[in-house]
Short mmCIF file of C-alpha atoms in Angstrom, two decimals:
data_model
loop_
_atom_site.label_atom_id
_atom_site.label_comp_id
_atom_site.label_asym_id
_atom_site.label_seq_id
_atom_site.Cartn_x
_atom_site.Cartn_y
_atom_site.Cartn_z
CA ALA A 1 0.02 0.17 -0.09
CA ALA A 2 1.21 3.56 -0.62
CA GLY A 3 2.64 5.31 2.23
CA VAL A 4 3.39 9.05 2.86
CA ILE A 5 6.51 10.44 1.27
CA GLN A 6 8.92 13.12 2.49
CA SER A 7 11.77 14.87 0.91
CA PRO A 8 14.25 15.12 0.93
CA ARG A 9 15.26 12.45 3.94
CA HIS A 10 18.10 14.19 4.89
CA LEU A 11 19.11 17.98 4.98
CA ILE A 12 21.92 19.81 6.20
CA LYS A 13 21.98 23.53 6.35
CA GLU A 14 23.65 26.65 7.97
CA LYS A 15 22.36 28.87 10.60
CA ARG A 16 20.12 31.51 9.48
CA GLU A 17 19.50 29.56 6.04
CA THR A 18 16.20 28.35 5.14
CA ALA A 19 14.58 24.96 4.31
CA THR A 20 11.81 23.68 2.56
CA LEU A 21 10.61 20.01 3.36
CA LYS A 22 7.77 18.51 1.53
CA CYS A 23 5.22 15.85 2.23
CA TYR A 24 2.89 13.86 -0.26
CA PRO A 25 0.21 12.22 1.49
CA ILE A 26 -1.56 9.06 1.12
CA PRO A 27 -3.56 8.76 -2.12
CA ARG A 28 -7.15 10.36 -0.94
CA HIS A 29 -6.12 11.55 2.20
CA ASP A 30 -7.12 15.08 2.71
CA THR A 31 -5.49 15.96 6.12
CA VAL A 32 -1.87 16.45 6.68
CA TYR A 33 0.11 17.11 9.94
CA TRP A 34 3.39 18.25 10.40
CA TYR A 35 5.52 16.97 13.67
CA GLN A 36 8.76 17.76 15.18
CA GLN A 37 10.70 15.35 17.25
CA GLY A 38 14.20 16.48 18.79
CA PRO A 39 16.96 14.09 20.03
CA GLY A 40 15.47 12.15 22.71
CA GLN A 41 12.35 13.79 22.63
CA ASP A 42 8.52 12.59 21.91
CA PRO A 43 7.10 13.99 18.35
CA GLN A 44 5.59 17.36 18.81
CA PHE A 45 2.72 18.42 16.78
CA LEU A 46 3.27 21.61 14.49
CA ILE A 47 0.58 22.41 12.28
CA SER A 48 -2.04 20.55 10.20
CA PHE A 49 -4.11 21.23 7.08
CA TYR A 50 -7.50 19.87 5.95
CA GLU A 51 -8.61 20.61 2.47
CA LYS A 52 -5.65 23.09 1.89
CA MET A 53 -7.09 25.13 4.80
CA GLN A 54 -4.98 25.30 8.36
CA SER A 55 -6.98 23.12 10.79
CA ASP A 56 -4.76 22.97 14.09
CA LYS A 57 -1.57 24.77 15.03
CA GLY A 58 0.41 23.63 17.59
CA SER A 59 4.00 24.71 19.01
CA ILE A 60 5.25 26.03 15.52
CA PRO A 61 7.80 29.01 15.82
CA ASP A 62 6.93 32.17 13.90
CA ARG A 63 10.16 31.51 11.58
CA PHE A 64 7.97 28.45 10.12
CA SER A 65 5.26 28.42 7.73
CA ALA A 66 3.44 25.74 6.04
CA GLN A 67 0.71 25.05 3.52
CA GLN A 68 -1.24 22.29 1.38
CA PHE A 69 -1.53 22.60 -2.16
CA SER A 70 -4.40 21.49 -4.43
CA ASP A 71 -2.79 18.34 -5.04
CA TYR A 72 -2.79 18.03 -1.20
CA HIS A 73 1.08 17.61 -0.78
CA SER A 74 2.15 19.91 1.83
CA GLU A 75 5.65 21.98 2.43
CA LEU A 76 7.01 23.21 5.47
CA ASN A 77 9.10 26.40 5.06
CA MET A 78 11.71 26.91 7.90
CA SER A 79 13.51 30.23 7.89
CA SER A 80 16.51 31.76 9.82
CA LEU A 81 17.26 28.61 10.64
CA GLU A 82 19.05 28.06 14.44
CA LEU A 83 20.69 25.17 15.95
CA GLY A 84 17.61 24.04 17.88
CA ASP A 85 15.92 23.47 14.88
CA SER A 86 18.01 20.31 14.13
CA ALA A 87 15.50 17.21 14.59
CA LEU A 88 13.28 15.03 12.53
CA TYR A 89 10.30 16.24 10.81
CA PHE A 90 7.60 13.78 10.21
CA CYS A 91 4.40 14.27 8.21
CA ALA A 92 1.24 12.55 8.61
CA SER A 93 -1.66 12.18 6.51
CA SER A 94 -5.17 10.88 7.55
CA SER A 95 -8.69 10.82 6.12
CA TRP A 96 -12.02 10.11 8.00
CA ASP A 97 -13.58 6.95 7.99
CA PRO A 98 -17.13 6.87 8.22
CA ARG A 99 -17.31 3.52 8.77
CA THR A 100 -15.35 3.32 12.11
CA SER A 101 -15.73 6.99 12.93
CA THR A 102 -12.04 7.51 13.07
CA ASP A 103 -9.18 9.32 11.19
CA THR A 104 -5.96 7.30 11.92
CA GLN A 105 -2.92 9.27 11.16
CA TYR A 106 -0.41 7.39 8.89
CA PHE A 107 3.35 8.99 9.28
CA GLY A 108 6.02 9.24 6.96
CA PRO A 109 9.76 8.33 7.06
CA GLY A 110 10.48 11.62 8.14
CA THR A 111 13.16 14.14 7.21
CA ARG A 112 16.35 14.79 9.29
CA LEU A 113 17.12 18.20 9.31
CA THR A 114 20.56 19.36 10.71
CA VAL A 115 21.59 22.68 11.42
CA LEU A 116 25.14 23.85 11.69
CA LEU B 1 -6.57 16.12 25.78
CA ALA B 2 -6.66 13.41 28.15
CA LYS B 3 -3.42 12.63 29.94
CA THR B 4 -2.04 9.17 29.76
CA THR B 5 0.49 7.56 31.63
CA GLN B 6 2.48 4.42 31.07
CA PRO B 7 5.63 2.75 32.12
CA ILE B 8 8.81 4.44 31.08
CA SER B 9 10.44 1.11 30.12
CA MET B 10 9.84 -2.78 30.08
CA ASP B 11 11.98 -5.71 28.94
CA SER B 12 10.94 -8.86 27.85
CA TYR B 13 12.53 -11.93 26.05
CA GLU B 14 11.58 -13.41 22.65
CA GLY B 15 8.60 -15.45 22.45
CA GLN B 16 6.93 -13.98 25.41
CA GLU B 17 3.60 -12.04 25.57
CA VAL B 18 4.05 -8.39 26.41
CA ASN B 19 1.31 -6.28 28.20
CA ILE B 20 1.67 -2.60 28.27
CA THR B 21 -0.92 -0.70 30.19
CA CYS B 22 -1.69 2.73 29.81
CA SER B 23 -4.11 4.85 32.37
CA HIS B 24 -6.13 7.48 31.14
CA ASN B 25 -8.36 8.49 33.88
CA ASN B 26 -9.85 11.54 32.55
CA ILE B 27 -10.90 9.99 29.23
CA ALA B 28 -13.75 11.73 27.67
CA THR B 29 -16.71 9.97 26.38
CA ASN B 30 -15.67 10.37 22.55
CA ASP B 31 -11.86 9.67 23.04
CA TYR B 32 -10.68 6.74 21.16
CA ILE B 33 -7.48 4.90 22.32
CA THR B 34 -4.56 4.75 20.02
CA TRP B 35 -1.05 2.82 20.14
CA TYR B 36 1.73 3.82 17.91
CA GLN B 37 5.07 1.82 17.70
CA GLN B 38 8.27 3.94 16.95
CA PHE B 39 11.84 2.53 16.08
CA PRO B 40 14.89 5.06 16.24
CA SER B 41 14.72 7.61 13.66
CA GLN B 42 11.47 6.43 12.07
CA GLY B 43 8.03 7.72 11.86
CA PRO B 44 5.59 6.43 14.29
CA ARG B 45 3.69 3.31 13.09
CA PHE B 46 0.00 2.94 14.07
CA ILE B 47 -0.58 -0.34 15.82
CA ILE B 48 -4.07 -0.48 16.69
CA GLN B 49 -6.98 1.65 17.92
CA GLY B 50 -10.25 1.18 19.96
CA TYR B 51 -13.03 2.49 21.87
CA LYS B 52 -14.33 -0.27 24.00
CA THR B 53 -13.92 -3.81 25.06
CA LYS B 54 -11.41 -5.83 23.01
CA VAL B 55 -9.95 -5.24 19.63
CA THR B 56 -7.63 -7.38 17.83
CA ASN B 57 -5.80 -7.03 14.23
CA GLU B 58 -3.12 -8.99 13.15
CA VAL B 59 -0.29 -7.50 15.21
CA ALA B 60 -1.46 -6.84 18.35
CA SER B 61 -4.76 -6.79 20.98
CA LEU B 62 -6.16 -3.80 22.92
CA PHE B 63 -8.16 -4.45 25.94
CA ILE B 64 -10.21 -1.86 27.37
CA PRO B 65 -12.18 -2.13 30.62
CA ALA B 66 -15.68 -1.21 31.10
CA ASP B 67 -14.59 2.09 32.60
CA ARG B 68 -12.16 3.04 29.95
CA LYS B 69 -9.64 4.48 32.56
CA SER B 70 -6.89 2.19 31.32
CA SER B 71 -6.13 0.21 28.41
CA THR B 72 -3.67 -2.76 27.66
CA LEU B 73 -1.75 -3.31 24.72
CA SER B 74 -1.03 -6.93 24.24
CA LEU B 75 1.89 -8.15 21.88
CA PRO B 76 1.98 -11.76 21.54
CA ARG B 77 5.18 -13.77 21.15
CA VAL B 78 7.25 -10.41 20.68
CA SER B 79 10.51 -10.92 18.87
CA LEU B 80 13.73 -8.90 18.97
CA SER B 81 12.38 -6.44 16.08
CA ASP B 82 9.40 -5.58 18.64
CA THR B 83 12.19 -3.47 20.41
CA ALA B 84 10.79 -0.19 20.18
CA VAL B 85 8.87 2.79 21.92
CA TYR B 86 4.96 2.49 22.31
CA TYR B 87 2.99 5.43 22.61
CA CYS B 88 -0.69 5.39 23.98
CA LEU B 89 -2.73 8.53 22.62
CA VAL B 90 -6.29 9.51 23.89
CA GLY B 91 -8.39 11.70 21.83
CA ALA B 92 -11.39 12.15 20.10
CA PRO B 93 -11.81 12.08 16.15
CA PRO B 94 -13.07 15.25 14.60
CA PHE B 95 -16.48 15.49 13.65
CA ASN B 96 -16.46 17.99 11.30
CA ASN B 97 -13.50 16.39 9.08
CA ALA B 98 -10.86 18.87 10.67
CA GLY B 99 -7.68 17.60 11.58
CA ASN B 100 -6.96 16.31 14.95
CA MET B 101 -3.55 16.57 16.12
CA LEU B 102 -1.65 13.87 18.34
CA THR B 103 -0.12 14.48 21.50
CA PHE B 104 2.60 12.25 22.32
CA GLY B 105 3.38 11.98 25.90
CA GLY B 106 6.17 9.74 27.17
CA GLY B 107 5.90 6.19 25.84
CA THR B 108 6.93 2.77 27.01
CA ARG B 109 10.35 1.75 25.57
CA LEU B 110 10.28 -2.00 25.15
CA MET B 111 13.44 -4.01 25.16
CA VAL B 112 13.02 -7.39 23.79
CA LYS B 113 16.08 -9.66 24.78
CA PRO B 114 17.38 -13.12 22.88
#
């Protein structure tokens, strides 16, 4: 079965640079979520989109922005990168299942961002 | 969001059944219980989800007592490859098809030994 695709898988940037992470959800999934996981930490929710509109917002820095496009893929834009932004960034996607009344999130493999 | 409490770590041996219990005393009427597995440097992987009683799939069982204040993830006959962090999450599905963020808290580090 098709899974969530994230690119790039690894990214190295310098401080104050910008980075763009891409997420391609599972086909027919209309909701995308972004999570950040620092070293030794639990995943932390950043932001989510449903039908190209922002639906929830978590602890996302103002330096970060994201959007969901008409083909449902999403991009997380990160500017003025700081050393503390080094982390794994996961994208997840979901779709409401009326049969079970649930919307299980399925995660991608993640993008490892290293800021030097 | 209901707060969850689960053991920080557990050890087991290959071939044994592992039961990980999660407490969620403040679970709301509409909340579901979901378990994820995460290997190092990989995205969390959905294991099982339930609302009440017992749910079973090809990899695990989820037991939920009548009061729903706790739940137990049961992994039958674990192998070395089951060594991972297991997260218990509690939350309500959206009723308007909007996104529903997951709050990961703690997690149980399961170590399976040969």
